Short mmCIF file of C-alpha atoms in Angstrom, two decimals:
data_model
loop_
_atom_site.label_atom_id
_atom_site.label_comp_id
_atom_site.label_asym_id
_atom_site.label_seq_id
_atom_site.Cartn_x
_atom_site.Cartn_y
_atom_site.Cartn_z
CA UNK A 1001 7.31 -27.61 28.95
CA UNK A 1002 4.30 -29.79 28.06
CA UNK A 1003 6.44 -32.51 25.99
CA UNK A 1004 8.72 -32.47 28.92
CA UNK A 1005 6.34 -33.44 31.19
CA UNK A 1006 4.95 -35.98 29.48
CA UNK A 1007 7.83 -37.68 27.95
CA UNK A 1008 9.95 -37.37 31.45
CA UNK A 1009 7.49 -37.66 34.11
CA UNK A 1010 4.24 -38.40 32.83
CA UNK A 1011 5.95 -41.28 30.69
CA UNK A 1012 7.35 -43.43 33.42
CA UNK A 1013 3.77 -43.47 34.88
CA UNK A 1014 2.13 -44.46 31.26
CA UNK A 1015 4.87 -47.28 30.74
CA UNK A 1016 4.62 -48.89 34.11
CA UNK A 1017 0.77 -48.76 33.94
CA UNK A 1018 1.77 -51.00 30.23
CA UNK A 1019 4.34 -53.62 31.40
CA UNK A 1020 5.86 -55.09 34.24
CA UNK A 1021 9.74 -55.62 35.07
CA UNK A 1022 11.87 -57.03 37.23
CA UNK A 1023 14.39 -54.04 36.98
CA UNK A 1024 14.07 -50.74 35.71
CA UNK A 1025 17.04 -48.63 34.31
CA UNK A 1026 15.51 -44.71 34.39
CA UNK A 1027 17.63 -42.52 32.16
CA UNK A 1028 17.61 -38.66 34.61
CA UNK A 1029 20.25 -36.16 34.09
CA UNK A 1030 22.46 -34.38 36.50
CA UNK A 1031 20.33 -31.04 35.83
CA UNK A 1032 18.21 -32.25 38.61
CA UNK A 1033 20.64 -31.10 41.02
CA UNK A 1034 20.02 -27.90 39.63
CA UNK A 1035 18.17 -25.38 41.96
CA UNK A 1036 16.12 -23.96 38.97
CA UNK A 1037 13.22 -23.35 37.63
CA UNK A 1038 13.46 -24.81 34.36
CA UNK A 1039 10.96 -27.07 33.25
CA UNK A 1040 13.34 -30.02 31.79
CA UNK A 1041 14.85 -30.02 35.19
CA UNK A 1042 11.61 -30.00 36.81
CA UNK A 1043 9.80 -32.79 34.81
CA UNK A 1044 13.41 -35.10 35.59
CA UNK A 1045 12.80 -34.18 39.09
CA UNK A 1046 9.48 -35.34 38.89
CA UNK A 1047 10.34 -39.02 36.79
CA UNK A 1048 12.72 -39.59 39.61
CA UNK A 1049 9.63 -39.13 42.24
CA UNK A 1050 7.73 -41.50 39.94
CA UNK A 1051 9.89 -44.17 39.29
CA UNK A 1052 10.76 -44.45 43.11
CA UNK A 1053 7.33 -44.64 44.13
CA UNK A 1054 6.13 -47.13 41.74
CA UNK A 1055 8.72 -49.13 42.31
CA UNK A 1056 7.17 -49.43 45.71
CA UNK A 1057 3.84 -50.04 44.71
CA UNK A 1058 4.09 -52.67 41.48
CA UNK A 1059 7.70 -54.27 43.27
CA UNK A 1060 10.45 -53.97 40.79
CA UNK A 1061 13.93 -52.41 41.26
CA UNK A 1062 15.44 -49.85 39.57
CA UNK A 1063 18.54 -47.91 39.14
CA UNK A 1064 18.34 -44.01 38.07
CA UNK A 1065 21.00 -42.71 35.60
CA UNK A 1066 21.63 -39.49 35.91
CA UNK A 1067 23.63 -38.86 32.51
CA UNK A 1068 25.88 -35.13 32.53
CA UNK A 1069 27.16 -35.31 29.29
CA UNK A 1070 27.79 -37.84 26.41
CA UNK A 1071 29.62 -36.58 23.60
CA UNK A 1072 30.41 -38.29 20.03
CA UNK A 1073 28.85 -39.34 16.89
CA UNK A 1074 25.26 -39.16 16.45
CA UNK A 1075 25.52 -36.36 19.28
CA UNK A 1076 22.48 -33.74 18.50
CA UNK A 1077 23.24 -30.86 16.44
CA UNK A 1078 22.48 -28.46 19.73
CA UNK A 1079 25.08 -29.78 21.63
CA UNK A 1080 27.92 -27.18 22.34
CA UNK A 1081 31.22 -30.29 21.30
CA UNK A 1082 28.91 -30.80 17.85
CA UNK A 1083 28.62 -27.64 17.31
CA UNK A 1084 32.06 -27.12 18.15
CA UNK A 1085 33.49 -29.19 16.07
CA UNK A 1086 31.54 -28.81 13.42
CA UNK A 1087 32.14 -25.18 13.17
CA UNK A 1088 36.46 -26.00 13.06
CA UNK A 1089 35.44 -28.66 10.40
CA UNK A 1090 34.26 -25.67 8.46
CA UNK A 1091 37.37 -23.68 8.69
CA UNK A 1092 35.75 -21.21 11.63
CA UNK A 1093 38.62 -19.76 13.40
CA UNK A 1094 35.97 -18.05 16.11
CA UNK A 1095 32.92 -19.64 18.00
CA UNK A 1096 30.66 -18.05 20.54
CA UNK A 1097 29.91 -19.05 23.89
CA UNK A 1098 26.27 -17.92 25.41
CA UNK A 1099 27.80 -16.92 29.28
CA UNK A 1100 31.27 -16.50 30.71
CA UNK A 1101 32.22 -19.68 29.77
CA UNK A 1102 32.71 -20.84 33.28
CA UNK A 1103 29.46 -23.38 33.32
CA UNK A 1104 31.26 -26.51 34.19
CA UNK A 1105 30.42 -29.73 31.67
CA UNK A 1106 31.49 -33.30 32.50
CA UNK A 1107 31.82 -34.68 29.15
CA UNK A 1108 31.99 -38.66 29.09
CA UNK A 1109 32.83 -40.31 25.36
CA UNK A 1110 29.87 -42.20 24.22
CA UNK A 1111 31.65 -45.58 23.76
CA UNK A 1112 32.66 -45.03 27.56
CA UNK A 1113 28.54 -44.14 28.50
CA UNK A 1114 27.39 -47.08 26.59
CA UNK A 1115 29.85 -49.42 28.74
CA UNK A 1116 28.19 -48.02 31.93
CA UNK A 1117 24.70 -48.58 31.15
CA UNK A 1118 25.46 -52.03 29.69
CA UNK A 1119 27.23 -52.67 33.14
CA UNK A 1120 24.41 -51.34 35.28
CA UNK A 1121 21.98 -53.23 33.41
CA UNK A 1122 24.12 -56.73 33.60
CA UNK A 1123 24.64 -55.83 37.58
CA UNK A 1124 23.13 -56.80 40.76
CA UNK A 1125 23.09 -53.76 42.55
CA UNK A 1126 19.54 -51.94 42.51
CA UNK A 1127 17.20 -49.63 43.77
CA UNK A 1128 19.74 -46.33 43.57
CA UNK A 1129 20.44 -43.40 42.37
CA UNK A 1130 23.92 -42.97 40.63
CA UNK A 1131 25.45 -40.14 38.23
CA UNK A 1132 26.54 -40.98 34.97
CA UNK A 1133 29.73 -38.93 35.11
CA UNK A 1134 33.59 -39.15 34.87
CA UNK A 1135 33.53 -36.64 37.96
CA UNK A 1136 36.36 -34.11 36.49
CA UNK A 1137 34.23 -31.20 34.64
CA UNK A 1138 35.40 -28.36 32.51
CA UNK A 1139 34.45 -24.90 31.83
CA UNK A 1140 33.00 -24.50 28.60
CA UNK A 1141 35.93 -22.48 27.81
CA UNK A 1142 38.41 -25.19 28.69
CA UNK A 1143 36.37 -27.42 25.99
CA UNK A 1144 36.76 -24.43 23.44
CA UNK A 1145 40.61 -24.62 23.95
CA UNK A 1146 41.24 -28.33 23.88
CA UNK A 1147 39.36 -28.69 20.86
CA UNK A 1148 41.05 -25.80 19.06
CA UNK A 1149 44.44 -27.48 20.44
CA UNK A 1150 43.04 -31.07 18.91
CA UNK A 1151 42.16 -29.26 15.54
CA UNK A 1152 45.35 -27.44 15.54
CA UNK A 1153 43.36 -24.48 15.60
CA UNK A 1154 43.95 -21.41 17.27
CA UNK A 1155 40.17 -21.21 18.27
CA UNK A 1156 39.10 -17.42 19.48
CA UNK A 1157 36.14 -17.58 21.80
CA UNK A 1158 33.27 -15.02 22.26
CA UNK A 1159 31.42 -14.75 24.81
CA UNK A 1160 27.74 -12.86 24.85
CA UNK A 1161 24.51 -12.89 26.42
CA UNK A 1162 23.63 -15.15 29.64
CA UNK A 1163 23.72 -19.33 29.61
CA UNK A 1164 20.58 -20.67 30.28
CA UNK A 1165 21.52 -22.75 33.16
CA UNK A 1166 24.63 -21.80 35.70
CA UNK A 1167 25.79 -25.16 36.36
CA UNK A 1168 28.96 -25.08 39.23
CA UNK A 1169 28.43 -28.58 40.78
CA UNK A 1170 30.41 -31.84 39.90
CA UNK A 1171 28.83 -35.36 39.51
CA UNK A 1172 30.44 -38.35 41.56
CA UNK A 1173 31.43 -41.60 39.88
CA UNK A 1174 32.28 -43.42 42.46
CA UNK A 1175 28.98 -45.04 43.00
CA UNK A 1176 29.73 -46.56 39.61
CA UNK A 1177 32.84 -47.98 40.44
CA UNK A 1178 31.94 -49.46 43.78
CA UNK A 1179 28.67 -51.22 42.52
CA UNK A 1180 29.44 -52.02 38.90
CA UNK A 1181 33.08 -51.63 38.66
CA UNK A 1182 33.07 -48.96 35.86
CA UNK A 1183 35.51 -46.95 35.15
CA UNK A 1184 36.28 -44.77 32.10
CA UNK A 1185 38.59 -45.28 29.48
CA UNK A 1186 38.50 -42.72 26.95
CA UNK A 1187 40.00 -39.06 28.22
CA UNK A 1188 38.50 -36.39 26.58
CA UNK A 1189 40.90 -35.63 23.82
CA UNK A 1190 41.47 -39.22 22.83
CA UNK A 1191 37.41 -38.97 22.46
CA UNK A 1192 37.60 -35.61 20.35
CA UNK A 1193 40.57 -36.92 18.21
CA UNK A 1194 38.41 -40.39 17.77
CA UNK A 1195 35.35 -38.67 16.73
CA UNK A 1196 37.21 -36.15 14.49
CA UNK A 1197 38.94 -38.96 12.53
CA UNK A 1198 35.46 -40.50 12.15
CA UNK A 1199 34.03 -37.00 10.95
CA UNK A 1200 37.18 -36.30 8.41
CA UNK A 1201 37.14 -39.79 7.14
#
């Protein structure tokens, strides 16, 4: 909790008090729209609070991202598509799922996420708040079974414990479109197929 705070929320206070902008892109996450008391979501909230209000104080724009979920090379090793497909690169027949495996994801390739921050910070349009999304989630059991599809795999999910988050809500893209005209490119499966050639190469 404490290196959340002070990378998240604390940190947009420290680097303003260092440097001056014209524009400032603030990387969030959709979690903030979770009604939880987690402290991730809580120190997000809180960089959100801080990067609107000294944007009124020191006058610069800005534009808050709130990223769902990138997914690709580099991607961390806790991330549940790593992790994933990692585990099929192994020869795993059987991965396990912390929940039900309804928690919806919005997974966005990274090639596609790296074209809309490039075209938010090339654009005009500031001071907002937009979600980094492609606004058509899945269950985290729909990602187990299109990646055992991809890997040919007849993947057998298990499902135990409780998730720590119940996510149910969907981001909206459209912001995106209208201000910066992004759109993605990449579906999921061409993403998964494009990163597993890269892995298996």
């Amino acid at each position: 909790p404490e290196e959340d705070f002070t990378l998240n929320a604390e940190g947009v206070v420290t680097l303003m008090d260092k440097v001056t902008c014209k524009k400032l892109v603030y990387f969030s996450s959709g979690a903030v729209k979770l009604d939880q008391d987690i402290p991730y979501i809580k120190s997000k909230q809180a960089g959100e609070a801080n990067v609107i209000r000294l944007a009124k104080e020191k006058g610069f724009s800005f534009v808050i991202l709130r990223l769902f979920e990138a997914f690709g090379p580099y991607s961390p090793s806790r991330k549940i598509f790593r992790r994933m497909c990692e585990s099929l690169e192994k020869g795993d027949t059987t991965f396990t799922i912390h929940g039900d495996g309804t928690n919806l994801v919005d997974p966005m390739y990274v090639e596609d996420t790296a074209r809309a921050v490039i075209a938010v910070v090339d654009g005009d349009k500031v001071d907002v708040t937009l979600d980094l999304c492609t606004g058509s989630p899945m269950t985290i059991t729909e990602v187990g079974e299109a990646i055992g599809k991809i890997y040919n795999v007849d993947l057998l999910l298990k499902y135990e414990g409780e998730a720590v988050e119940k996510v149910t809500f969907s981001g909206d893209p459209s912001h995106l479109k209208e201000y910066y005209g992004f759109e993605k490119k990449i579906t999921f499966a061409e993403g998964i197929e494009s990163w597993k050639k890269r892995n298996l190469e």
